XYZ file of C-alpha atoms in Angstrom:
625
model
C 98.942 -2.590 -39.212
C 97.563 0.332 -40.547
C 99.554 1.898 -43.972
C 100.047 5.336 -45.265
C 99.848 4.594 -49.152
C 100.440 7.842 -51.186
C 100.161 8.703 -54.880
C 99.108 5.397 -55.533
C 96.439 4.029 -57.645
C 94.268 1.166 -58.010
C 91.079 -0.124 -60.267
C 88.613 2.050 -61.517
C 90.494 4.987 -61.110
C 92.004 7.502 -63.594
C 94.540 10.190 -63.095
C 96.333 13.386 -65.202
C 99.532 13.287 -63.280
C 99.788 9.339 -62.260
C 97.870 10.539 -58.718
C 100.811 13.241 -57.217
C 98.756 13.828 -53.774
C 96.183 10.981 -53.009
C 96.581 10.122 -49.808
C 94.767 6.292 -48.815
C 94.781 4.089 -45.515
C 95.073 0.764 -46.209
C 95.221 -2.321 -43.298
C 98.058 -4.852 -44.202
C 97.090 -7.984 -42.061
C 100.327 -9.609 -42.636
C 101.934 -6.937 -41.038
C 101.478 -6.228 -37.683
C 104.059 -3.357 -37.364
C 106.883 -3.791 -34.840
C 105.882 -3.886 -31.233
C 107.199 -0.129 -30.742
C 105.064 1.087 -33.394
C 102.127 -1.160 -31.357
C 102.291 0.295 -27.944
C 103.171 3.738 -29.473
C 100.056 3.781 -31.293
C 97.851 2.568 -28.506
C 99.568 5.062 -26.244
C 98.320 7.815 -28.662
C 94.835 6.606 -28.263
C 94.588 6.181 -25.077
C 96.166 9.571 -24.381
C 93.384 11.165 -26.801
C 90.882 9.020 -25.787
C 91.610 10.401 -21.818
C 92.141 14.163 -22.809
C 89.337 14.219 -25.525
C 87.132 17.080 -23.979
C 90.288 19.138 -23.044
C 91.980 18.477 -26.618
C 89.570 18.249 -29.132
C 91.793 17.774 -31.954
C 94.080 14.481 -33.102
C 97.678 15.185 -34.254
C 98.351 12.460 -36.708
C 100.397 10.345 -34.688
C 100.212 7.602 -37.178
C 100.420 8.900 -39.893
C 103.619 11.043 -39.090
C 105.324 8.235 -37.279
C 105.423 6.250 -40.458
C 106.600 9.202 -42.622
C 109.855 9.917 -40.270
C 110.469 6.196 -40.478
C 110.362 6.308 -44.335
C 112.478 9.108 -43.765
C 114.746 7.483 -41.560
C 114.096 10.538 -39.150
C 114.084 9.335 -35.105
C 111.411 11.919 -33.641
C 112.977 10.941 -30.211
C 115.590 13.181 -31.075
C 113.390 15.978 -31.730
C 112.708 16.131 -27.394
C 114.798 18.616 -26.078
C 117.621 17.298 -23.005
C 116.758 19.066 -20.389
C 114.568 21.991 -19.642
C 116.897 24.720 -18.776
C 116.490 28.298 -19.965
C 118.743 28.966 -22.976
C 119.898 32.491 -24.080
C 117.354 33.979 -26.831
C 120.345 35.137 -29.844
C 120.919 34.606 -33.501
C 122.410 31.762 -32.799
C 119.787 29.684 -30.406
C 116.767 30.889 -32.771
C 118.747 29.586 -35.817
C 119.407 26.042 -34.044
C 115.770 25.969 -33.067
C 114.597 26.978 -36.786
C 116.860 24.144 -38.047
C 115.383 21.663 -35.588
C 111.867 22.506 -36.545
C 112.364 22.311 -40.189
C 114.259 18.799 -39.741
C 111.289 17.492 -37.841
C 109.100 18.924 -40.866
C 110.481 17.747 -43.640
C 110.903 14.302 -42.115
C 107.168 14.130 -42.683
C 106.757 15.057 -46.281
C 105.902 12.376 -48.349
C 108.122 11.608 -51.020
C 105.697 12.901 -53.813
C 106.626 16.259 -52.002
C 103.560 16.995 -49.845
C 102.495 17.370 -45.941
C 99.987 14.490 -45.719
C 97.107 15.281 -42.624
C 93.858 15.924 -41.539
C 91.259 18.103 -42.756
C 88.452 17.865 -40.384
C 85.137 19.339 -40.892
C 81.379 18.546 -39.989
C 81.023 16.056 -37.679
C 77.920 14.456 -39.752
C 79.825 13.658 -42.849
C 81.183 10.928 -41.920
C 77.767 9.836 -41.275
C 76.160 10.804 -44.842
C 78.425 8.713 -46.219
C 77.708 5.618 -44.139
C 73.963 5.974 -45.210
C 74.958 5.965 -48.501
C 76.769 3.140 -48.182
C 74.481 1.018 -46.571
C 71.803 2.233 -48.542
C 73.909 1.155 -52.216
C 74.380 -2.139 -50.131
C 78.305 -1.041 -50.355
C 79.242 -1.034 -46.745
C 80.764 -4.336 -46.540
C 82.525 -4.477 -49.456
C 83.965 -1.080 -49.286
C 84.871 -0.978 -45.809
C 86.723 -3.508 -43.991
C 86.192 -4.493 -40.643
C 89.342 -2.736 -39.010
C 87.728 -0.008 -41.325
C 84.429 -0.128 -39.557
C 86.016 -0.422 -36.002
C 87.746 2.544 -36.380
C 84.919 5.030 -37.939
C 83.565 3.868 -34.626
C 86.065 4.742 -32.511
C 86.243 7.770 -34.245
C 82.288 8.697 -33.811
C 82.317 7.392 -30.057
C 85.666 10.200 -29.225
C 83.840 12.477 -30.858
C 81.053 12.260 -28.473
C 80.267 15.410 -26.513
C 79.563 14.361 -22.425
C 76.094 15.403 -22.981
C 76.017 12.132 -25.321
C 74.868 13.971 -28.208
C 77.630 15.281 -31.429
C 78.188 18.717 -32.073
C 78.168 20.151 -35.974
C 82.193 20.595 -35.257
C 84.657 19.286 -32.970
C 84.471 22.313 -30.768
C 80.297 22.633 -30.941
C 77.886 22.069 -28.514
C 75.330 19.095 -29.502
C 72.950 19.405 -32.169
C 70.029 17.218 -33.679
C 71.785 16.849 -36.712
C 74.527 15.325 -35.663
C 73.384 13.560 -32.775
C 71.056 11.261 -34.775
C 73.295 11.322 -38.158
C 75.790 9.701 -35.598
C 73.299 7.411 -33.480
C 72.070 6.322 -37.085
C 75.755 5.334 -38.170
C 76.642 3.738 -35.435
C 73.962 1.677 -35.834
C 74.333 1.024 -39.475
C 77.807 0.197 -38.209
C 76.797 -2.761 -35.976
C 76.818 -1.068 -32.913
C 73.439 -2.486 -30.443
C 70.897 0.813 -28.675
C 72.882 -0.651 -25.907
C 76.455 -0.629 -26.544
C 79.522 1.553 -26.495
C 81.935 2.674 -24.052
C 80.709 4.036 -21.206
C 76.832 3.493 -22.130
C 77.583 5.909 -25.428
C 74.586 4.708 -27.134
C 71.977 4.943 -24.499
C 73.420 8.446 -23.419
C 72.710 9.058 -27.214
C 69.346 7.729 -27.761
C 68.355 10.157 -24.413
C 69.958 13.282 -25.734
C 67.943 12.817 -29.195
C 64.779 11.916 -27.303
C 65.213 14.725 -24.962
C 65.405 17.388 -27.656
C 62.095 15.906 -29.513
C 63.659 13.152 -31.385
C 64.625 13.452 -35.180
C 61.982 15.164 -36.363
C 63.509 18.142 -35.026
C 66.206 17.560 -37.080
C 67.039 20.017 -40.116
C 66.345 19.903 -43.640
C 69.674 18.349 -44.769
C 68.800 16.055 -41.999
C 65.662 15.165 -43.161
C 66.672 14.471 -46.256
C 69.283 12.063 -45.468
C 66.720 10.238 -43.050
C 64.184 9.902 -45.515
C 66.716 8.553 -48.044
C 67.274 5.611 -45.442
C 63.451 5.046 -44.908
C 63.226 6.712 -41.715
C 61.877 9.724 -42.005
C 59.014 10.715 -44.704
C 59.555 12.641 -47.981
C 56.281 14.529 -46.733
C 57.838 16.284 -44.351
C 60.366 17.594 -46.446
C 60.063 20.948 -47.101
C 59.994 21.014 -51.481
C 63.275 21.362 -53.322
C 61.842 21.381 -56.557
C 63.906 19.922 -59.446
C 62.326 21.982 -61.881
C 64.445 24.635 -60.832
C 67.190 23.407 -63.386
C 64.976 23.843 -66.150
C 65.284 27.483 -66.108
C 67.136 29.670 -68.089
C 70.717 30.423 -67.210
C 69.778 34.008 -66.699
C 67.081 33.598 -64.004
C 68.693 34.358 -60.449
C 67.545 31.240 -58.653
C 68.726 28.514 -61.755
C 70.748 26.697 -59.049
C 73.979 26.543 -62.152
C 74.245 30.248 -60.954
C 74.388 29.429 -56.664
C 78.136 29.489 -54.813
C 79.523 25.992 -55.774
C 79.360 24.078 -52.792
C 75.881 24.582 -52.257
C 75.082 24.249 -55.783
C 76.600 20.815 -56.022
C 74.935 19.580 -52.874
C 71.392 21.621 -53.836
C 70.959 19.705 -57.262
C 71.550 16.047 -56.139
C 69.334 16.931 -53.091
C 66.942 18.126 -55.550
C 67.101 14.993 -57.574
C 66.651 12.830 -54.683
C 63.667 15.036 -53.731
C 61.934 14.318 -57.172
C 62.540 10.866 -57.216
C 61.469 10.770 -53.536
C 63.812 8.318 -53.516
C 63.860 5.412 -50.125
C 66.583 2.662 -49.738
C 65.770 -1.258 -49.045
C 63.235 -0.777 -45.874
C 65.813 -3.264 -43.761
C 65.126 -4.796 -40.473
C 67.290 -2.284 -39.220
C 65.727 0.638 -40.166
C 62.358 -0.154 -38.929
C 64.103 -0.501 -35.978
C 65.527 2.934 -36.151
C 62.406 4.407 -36.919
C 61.230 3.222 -33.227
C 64.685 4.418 -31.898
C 64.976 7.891 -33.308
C 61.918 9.484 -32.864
C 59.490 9.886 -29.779
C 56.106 9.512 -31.470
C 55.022 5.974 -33.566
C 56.396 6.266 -37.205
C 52.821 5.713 -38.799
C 51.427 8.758 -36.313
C 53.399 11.062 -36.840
C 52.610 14.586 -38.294
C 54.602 14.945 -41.084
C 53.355 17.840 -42.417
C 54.292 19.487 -39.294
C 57.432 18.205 -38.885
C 58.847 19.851 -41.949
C 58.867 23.066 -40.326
C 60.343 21.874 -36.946
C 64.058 22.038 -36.199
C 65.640 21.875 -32.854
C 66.607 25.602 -31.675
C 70.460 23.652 -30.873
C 70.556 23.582 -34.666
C 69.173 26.639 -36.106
C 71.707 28.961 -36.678
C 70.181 30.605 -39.699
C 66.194 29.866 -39.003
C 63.424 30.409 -41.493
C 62.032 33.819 -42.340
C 58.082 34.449 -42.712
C 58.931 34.765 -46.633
C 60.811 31.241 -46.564
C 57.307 29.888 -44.641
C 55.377 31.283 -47.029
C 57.273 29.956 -50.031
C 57.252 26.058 -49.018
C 54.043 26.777 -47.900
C 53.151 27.309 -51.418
C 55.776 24.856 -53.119
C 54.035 22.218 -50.688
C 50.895 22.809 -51.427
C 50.356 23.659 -54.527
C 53.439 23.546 -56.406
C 54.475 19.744 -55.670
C 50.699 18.460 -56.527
C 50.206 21.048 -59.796
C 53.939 19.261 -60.908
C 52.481 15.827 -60.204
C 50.042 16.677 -62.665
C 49.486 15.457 -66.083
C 50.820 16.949 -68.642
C 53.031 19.065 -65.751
C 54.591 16.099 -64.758
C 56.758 15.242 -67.562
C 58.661 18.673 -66.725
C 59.798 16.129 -63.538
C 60.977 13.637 -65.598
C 63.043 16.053 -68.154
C 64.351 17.661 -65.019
C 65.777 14.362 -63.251
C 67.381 13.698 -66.685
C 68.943 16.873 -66.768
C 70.469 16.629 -63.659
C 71.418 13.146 -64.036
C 73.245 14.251 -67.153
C 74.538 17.484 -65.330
C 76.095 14.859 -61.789
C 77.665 12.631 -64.524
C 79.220 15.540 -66.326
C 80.835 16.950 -63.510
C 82.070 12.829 -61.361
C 83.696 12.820 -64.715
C 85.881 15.885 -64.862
C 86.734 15.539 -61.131
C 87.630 11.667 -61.643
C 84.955 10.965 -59.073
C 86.441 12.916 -56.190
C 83.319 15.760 -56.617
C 83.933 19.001 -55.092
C 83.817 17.613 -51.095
C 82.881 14.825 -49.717
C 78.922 15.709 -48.860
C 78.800 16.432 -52.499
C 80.586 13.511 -53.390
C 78.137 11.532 -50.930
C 75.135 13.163 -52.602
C 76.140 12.365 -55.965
C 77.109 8.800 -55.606
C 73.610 8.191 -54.341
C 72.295 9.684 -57.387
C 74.450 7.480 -59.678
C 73.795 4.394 -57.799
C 69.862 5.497 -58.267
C 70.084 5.494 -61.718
C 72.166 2.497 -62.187
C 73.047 0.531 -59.436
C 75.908 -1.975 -61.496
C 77.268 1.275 -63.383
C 81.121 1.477 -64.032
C 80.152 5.093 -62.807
C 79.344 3.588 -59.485
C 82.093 1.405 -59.414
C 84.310 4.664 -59.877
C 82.295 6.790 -56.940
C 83.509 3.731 -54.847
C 86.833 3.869 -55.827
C 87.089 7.299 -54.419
C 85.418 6.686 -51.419
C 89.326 5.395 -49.981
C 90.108 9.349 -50.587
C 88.204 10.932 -48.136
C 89.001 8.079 -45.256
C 91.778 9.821 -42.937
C 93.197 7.626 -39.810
C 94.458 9.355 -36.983
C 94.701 8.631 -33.063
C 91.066 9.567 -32.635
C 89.742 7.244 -35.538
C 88.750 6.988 -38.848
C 86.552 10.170 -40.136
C 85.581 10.858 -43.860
C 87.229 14.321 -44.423
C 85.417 16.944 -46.212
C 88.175 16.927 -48.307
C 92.025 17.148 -48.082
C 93.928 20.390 -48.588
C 97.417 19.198 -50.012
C 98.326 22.227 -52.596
C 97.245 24.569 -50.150
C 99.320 23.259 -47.534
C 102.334 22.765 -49.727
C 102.447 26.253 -50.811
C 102.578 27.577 -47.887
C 105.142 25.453 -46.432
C 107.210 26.314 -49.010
C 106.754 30.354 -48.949
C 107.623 29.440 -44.928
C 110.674 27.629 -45.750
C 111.952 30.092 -48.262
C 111.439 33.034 -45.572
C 113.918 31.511 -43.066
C 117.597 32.380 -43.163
C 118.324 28.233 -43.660
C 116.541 27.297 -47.284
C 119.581 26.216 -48.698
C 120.253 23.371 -46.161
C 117.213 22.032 -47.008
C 117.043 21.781 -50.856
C 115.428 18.146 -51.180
C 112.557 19.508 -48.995
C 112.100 21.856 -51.503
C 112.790 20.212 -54.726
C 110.305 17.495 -53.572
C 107.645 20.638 -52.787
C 108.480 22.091 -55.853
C 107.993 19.243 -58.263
C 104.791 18.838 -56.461
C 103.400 22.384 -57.147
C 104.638 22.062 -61.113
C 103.084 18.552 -60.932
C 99.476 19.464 -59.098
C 99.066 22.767 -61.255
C 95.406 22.142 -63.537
C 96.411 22.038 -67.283
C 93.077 22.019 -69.140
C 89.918 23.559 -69.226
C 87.145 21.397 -67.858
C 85.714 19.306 -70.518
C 83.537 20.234 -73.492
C 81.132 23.170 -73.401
C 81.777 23.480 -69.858
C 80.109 27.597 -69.427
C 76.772 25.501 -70.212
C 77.776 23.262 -67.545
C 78.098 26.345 -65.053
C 82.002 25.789 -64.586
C 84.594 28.690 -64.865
C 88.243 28.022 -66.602
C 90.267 26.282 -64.437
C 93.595 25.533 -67.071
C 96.686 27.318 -64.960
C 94.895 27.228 -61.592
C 95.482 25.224 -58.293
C 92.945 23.308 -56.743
C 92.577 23.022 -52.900
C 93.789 19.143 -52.609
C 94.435 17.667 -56.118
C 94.788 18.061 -59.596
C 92.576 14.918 -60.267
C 89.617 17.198 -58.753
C 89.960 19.971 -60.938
C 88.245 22.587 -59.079
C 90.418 25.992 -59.352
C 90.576 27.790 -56.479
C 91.025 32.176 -56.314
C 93.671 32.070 -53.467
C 95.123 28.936 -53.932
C 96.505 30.009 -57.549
C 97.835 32.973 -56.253
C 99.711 31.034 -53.223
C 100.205 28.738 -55.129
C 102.053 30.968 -57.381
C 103.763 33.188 -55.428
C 105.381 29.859 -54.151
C 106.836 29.139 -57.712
C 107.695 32.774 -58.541
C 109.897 32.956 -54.975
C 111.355 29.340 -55.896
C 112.194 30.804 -59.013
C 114.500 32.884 -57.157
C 116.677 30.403 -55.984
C 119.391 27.943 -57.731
C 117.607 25.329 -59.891
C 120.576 22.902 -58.088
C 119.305 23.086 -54.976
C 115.314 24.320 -55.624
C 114.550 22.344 -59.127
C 114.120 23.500 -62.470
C 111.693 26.622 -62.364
C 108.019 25.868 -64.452
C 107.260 26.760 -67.829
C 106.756 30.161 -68.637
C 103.729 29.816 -70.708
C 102.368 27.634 -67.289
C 103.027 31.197 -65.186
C 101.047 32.328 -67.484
C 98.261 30.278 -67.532
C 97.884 30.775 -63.940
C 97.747 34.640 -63.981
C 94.570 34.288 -66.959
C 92.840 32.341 -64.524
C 93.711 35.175 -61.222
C 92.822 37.508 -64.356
C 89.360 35.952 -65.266
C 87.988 35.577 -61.464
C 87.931 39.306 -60.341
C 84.269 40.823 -59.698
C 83.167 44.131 -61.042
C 83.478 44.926 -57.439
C 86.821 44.306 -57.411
C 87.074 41.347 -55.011
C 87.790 37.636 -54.892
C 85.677 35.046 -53.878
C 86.753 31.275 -53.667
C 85.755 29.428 -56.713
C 84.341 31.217 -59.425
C 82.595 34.982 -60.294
C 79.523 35.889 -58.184
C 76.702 34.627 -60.588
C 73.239 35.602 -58.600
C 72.752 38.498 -56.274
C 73.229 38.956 -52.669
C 69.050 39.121 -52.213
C 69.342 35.444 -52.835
C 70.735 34.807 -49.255
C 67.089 34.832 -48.248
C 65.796 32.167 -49.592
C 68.085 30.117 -47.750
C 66.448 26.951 -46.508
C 69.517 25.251 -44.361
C 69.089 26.163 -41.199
C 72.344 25.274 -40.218
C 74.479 27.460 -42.472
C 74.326 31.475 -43.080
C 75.890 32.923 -46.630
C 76.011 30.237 -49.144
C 73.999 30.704 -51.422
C 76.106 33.564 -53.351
C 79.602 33.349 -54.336
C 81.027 36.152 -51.791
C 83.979 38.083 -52.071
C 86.514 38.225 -49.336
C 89.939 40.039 -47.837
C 91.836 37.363 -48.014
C 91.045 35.529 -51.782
C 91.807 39.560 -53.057
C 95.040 39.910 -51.277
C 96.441 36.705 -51.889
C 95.614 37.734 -55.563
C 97.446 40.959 -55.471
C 100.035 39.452 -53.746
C 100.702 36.927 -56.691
C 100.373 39.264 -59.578
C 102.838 41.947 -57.383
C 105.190 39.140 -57.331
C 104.716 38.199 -60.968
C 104.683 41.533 -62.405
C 108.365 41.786 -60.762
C 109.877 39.264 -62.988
C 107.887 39.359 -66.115
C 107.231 43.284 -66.315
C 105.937 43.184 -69.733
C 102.552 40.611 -69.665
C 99.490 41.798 -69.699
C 100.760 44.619 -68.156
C 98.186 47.228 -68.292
C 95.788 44.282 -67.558
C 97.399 43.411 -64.185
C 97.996 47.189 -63.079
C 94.167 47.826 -63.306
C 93.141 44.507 -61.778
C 95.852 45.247 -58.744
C 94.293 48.560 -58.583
C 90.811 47.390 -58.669
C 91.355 45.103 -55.878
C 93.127 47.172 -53.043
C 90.359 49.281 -53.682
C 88.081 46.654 -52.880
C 90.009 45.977 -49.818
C 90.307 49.550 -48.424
C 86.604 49.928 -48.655
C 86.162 46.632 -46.113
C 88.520 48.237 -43.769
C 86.850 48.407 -40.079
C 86.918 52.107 -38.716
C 89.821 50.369 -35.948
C 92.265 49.703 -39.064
C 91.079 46.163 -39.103
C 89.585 43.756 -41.199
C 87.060 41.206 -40.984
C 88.116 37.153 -42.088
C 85.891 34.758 -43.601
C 86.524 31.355 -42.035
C 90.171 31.780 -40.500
C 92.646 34.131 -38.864
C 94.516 34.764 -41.870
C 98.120 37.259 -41.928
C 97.188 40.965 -41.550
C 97.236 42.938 -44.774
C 99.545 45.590 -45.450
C 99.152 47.120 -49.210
C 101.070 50.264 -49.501
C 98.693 51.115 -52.981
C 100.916 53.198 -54.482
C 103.932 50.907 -54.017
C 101.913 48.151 -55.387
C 100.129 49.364 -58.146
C 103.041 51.717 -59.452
């Protein structure tokens, strides 16, 4: 039976606050769970399994039927007795409040968290596959019950068509589609097999949209790491790029952080031109994949294809013209002696730069295609490194199990979550009746809050402060986040409120403060918040982007929501501790609704970044007065 293991560690791994939030699957063979917890579980599957196209999305049956049994919470007696109409009052809504918040803290885990799914991309559970397979990991790192499930997963996840969207929700794409087909098959699964004729119905889909070299860069790139696609029809990504000074626009140190720690592993990759063991297997997939013979195929052509399913952002003349350039006489000049020791001092660098930053995020990198990238990189350079041993470690991080399968998740969003849960909980009229919901929640904020500064000369490193700040997921990862702080705050500040008997003991001042330097330190001249860290590079730099699949990430952006969480927090702080910083927080408040007002649609609304978030309603002069 499968197990929900949380905060737990194991070998290899290292953690500041004994690892409050990791969340791991682990299958106990000596325990096959009762047979309720057997035919409850296959009834889950086979109920998303049926409704898959209609509901694209798993609830975490699993993993929230084991929680309410550690809980010693029945979810039977969540189902309402009948289905007559009840009278809508004060005292109906109240019952119905308690009900729900029963049923929800019945699945906190007892380091205080909501454990669940995060899901993202439907190809990274494939990228990390390849990886493994190609660091001959695979078996070793992933059971069989493991392996049956990421298939299970992949195979719901097919759309009817046969091919794999880039999201749950998307129509097929050539990314995907043979990033899944390849898994699969590095999975065990035959060209012939799956339910319902899967395979074959994803082998046409491919073929029918030109095969994979009409697959996009990032694409490409993973292929070609595998053996089966060419590095020469990979449009350059120069590695030379990190030898420039910090002060150059296009040094990737200075891109938006996700796409600057997936750009400089790609790059590395790219200079090494680095191919896995050429298997039996993948000479087989280079048959299966593509519609021309391997050894005829244009390569030089292909770079510039992509499948019109997948490009979302496609290339501009000036991009052409660019690789046209980097490909022809750029790669071949660098190739060059005495040129091509730059190469060499460049792959160094970066190697140097990837090990820096798996060690201040104990392995767990930014997300998981970063993490992905960067294990392949380490493996490159040492394949029987303790660093490896510690990318594989992590690996069990990113694994999430639900009714649908076994998916790598781009990551996991646990102090997010937990901060607003307990702002939620705190706005009802019933907090008090549930104070070891929020003592548990509580403890887990104080306990997942970053307490030092990334490591060393870490501004040469291209990383902002981070002591004081929240991350998305985990402590361990280290990666402060703009509006996670500031939720994250506002949750302590409004706990701070209530009895310490029945909420905890409130944090540390000095640790309030801490996280208000960091909300300080990551406002723009503009104004705004973006996610991670200050804008470093300007927005012209949006045009040289190369991935065809994604639009705005090559600039650290500012958005609505990262500035009003942010105002929000320091509002709330200013309230109890009038005195600090306080002509430093008034202009910053300030500075910020202005930002916001000026991003104000001519209808009163504004535009979101990734999510509907809560409207925003700043009365400036109450706030900043």
């Amino acid at each position: 039976m499968w197990k929900l293991k949380i905060a737990e560690g194991g070998p290899w791994l290292t953690s500041g606050n004994n690892h409050v939030g990791r969340e791991t699957w682990d299958f106990d063979q000596n325990d096959a769970g009762s047979s309720e917890e057997r035919d409850a579980l296959d009834a889950a599957r086979a109920e998303f399994q049926k409704n898959r196209f209609r509901t694209r999305h798993s609830s975490d049956v699993l993993a929230r039927m084991q929680l309410a049994k550690k809980n010693n919470f029945s979810l039977d007696q969540q189902k309402p007795n009948d289905e007559a109409t009840v009278d809508i009052n004060v005292a109906t809504v109240s019952e119905a409040l308690r009900r729900a918040l029963g049923y929800f803290s019945a699945i906190q885990a007892h380091d205080g968290h909501w454990p669940g799914d995060f899901p993202g991309p439907l190809f990274t559970t494939a990228t990390m596959i390849i990886v493994l397979y190609v660091t001959e990991s695979l078996g070793t790192t992933l059971s069989s019950e493991h392996r049956k499930e990421i298939c299970r997963y992949l195979y719901n996840r097919q759309n009817i068509d046969g091919g794999w969207g880039l999201h749950a929700e998307g129509e097929s794409s050539m990314l995907s589609s043979a990033l899944n087909y390849t898994a699969l098959r590095l999975l065990g699964e035959g060209a012939d097999d799956g339910p319902d004729m899967s395979m074959p119905k994803a082998w046409k889909w491919i073929h029918d949209h030109g095969g994979a070299t009409m697959i996009p860069i990032l694409g490409k790139l993973w292929l070609s790491v595998l053996g089966v696609f060419d590095w020469s029809g990979v449009n350059p990504m120069p590695p030379e790029l990190f030898l420039l000074p910090s002060f150059v626009p296009i040094q990737p140190g200075r891109l938006w952080s996700h796409f600057r720690m997936a750009f400089i592993p790609m790059s590395y990759l790219y200079g090494k031109k680095f191919v896995g063991p050429i298997t039996k297997l993948v000479l087989s997939l280079r048959e299966e994949l593509h519609i021309h013979p391997y050894k005829k195929i244009n390569w030089k052509q292909a770079r510039k294809l992509c499948a019109k399913e997948d490009a979302y952002h496609p290339h501009t003349w000036l991009q052409e013209c660019l690789s046209d350039c980097l490909y022809s006489f750029g790669e071949p000049f660098l190739a060059c002696w005495p040129v091509s020791h730059m190469r060499r001092r460049a792959l160094q660098q970066i190697a140097d730069f990837l090990k820096y930053e798996d060690d201040i995020s104990r392995y767990i990198c930014i997300g998981a295609a970063q993490k992905a990238l960067s294990m392949l990189c380490c493996w490159s350079e040492d394949p029987n490194s303790d660093a490896f041993k510690r990318h594989l470690a992590r690996v069990a991080d990113f694994l999430w199990l639900g009714e649908d399968g076994m998916k790598v998740r781009v990551c996991a969003g646990q102090s997010w979550d937990v901060a607003f849960a307990v702002q939620a909980i705190l706005a009802s009229n019933v907090a008090e009746e549930f104070g070891t919901t929020l003592r548990k929640a509580h403890h887990f904020i104080k306990a997942s809050q970053i307490v030092d500064n990334p490591s060393g000369d870490f501004s040469r490193k291209y990383r902002h402060i981070s002591k004081g700040g929240w991350a998305f997921q985990v402590a361990d990862q280290g990666w402060q986040v703009s509006d996670c702080t500031a939720e994250a705050l506002k949750a302590l500040l409004l706990l701070s409120e209530f009895p310490s008997d029945i909420v905890g003991d409130q944090m540390e001042t000095s640790r309030f403060h801490d996280a208000v330097n960091v909300l300080l330190s990551l406002q723009n001249p503009n104004g705004g918040y973006g996610t991670w860290e200050l804008a470093r590079t300007y927005p012209w730099m949006e045009n040289l982007n190369m991935t065809e699949i994604y639009a705005d990430i090559m600039v650290e952006h500012q958005y609505v929501e990262c500035t009003s969480s942010v105002i929000q927090a320091l509002a709330l702080f200013r309230q109890k501790y009038p005195v600090h910083r306080e002509d430093e927080i008034e202009q910053c408040i300030r500075r910020a609704t202005e930002f916001i007002e000026k991003l104000q649609n001519e209808d009163g609304s504004w535009s979101v970044y990734c999510r509907q978030f809560y409207s925003v309603h700043i009365n400036k002069e109450k706030v900043c007065c």
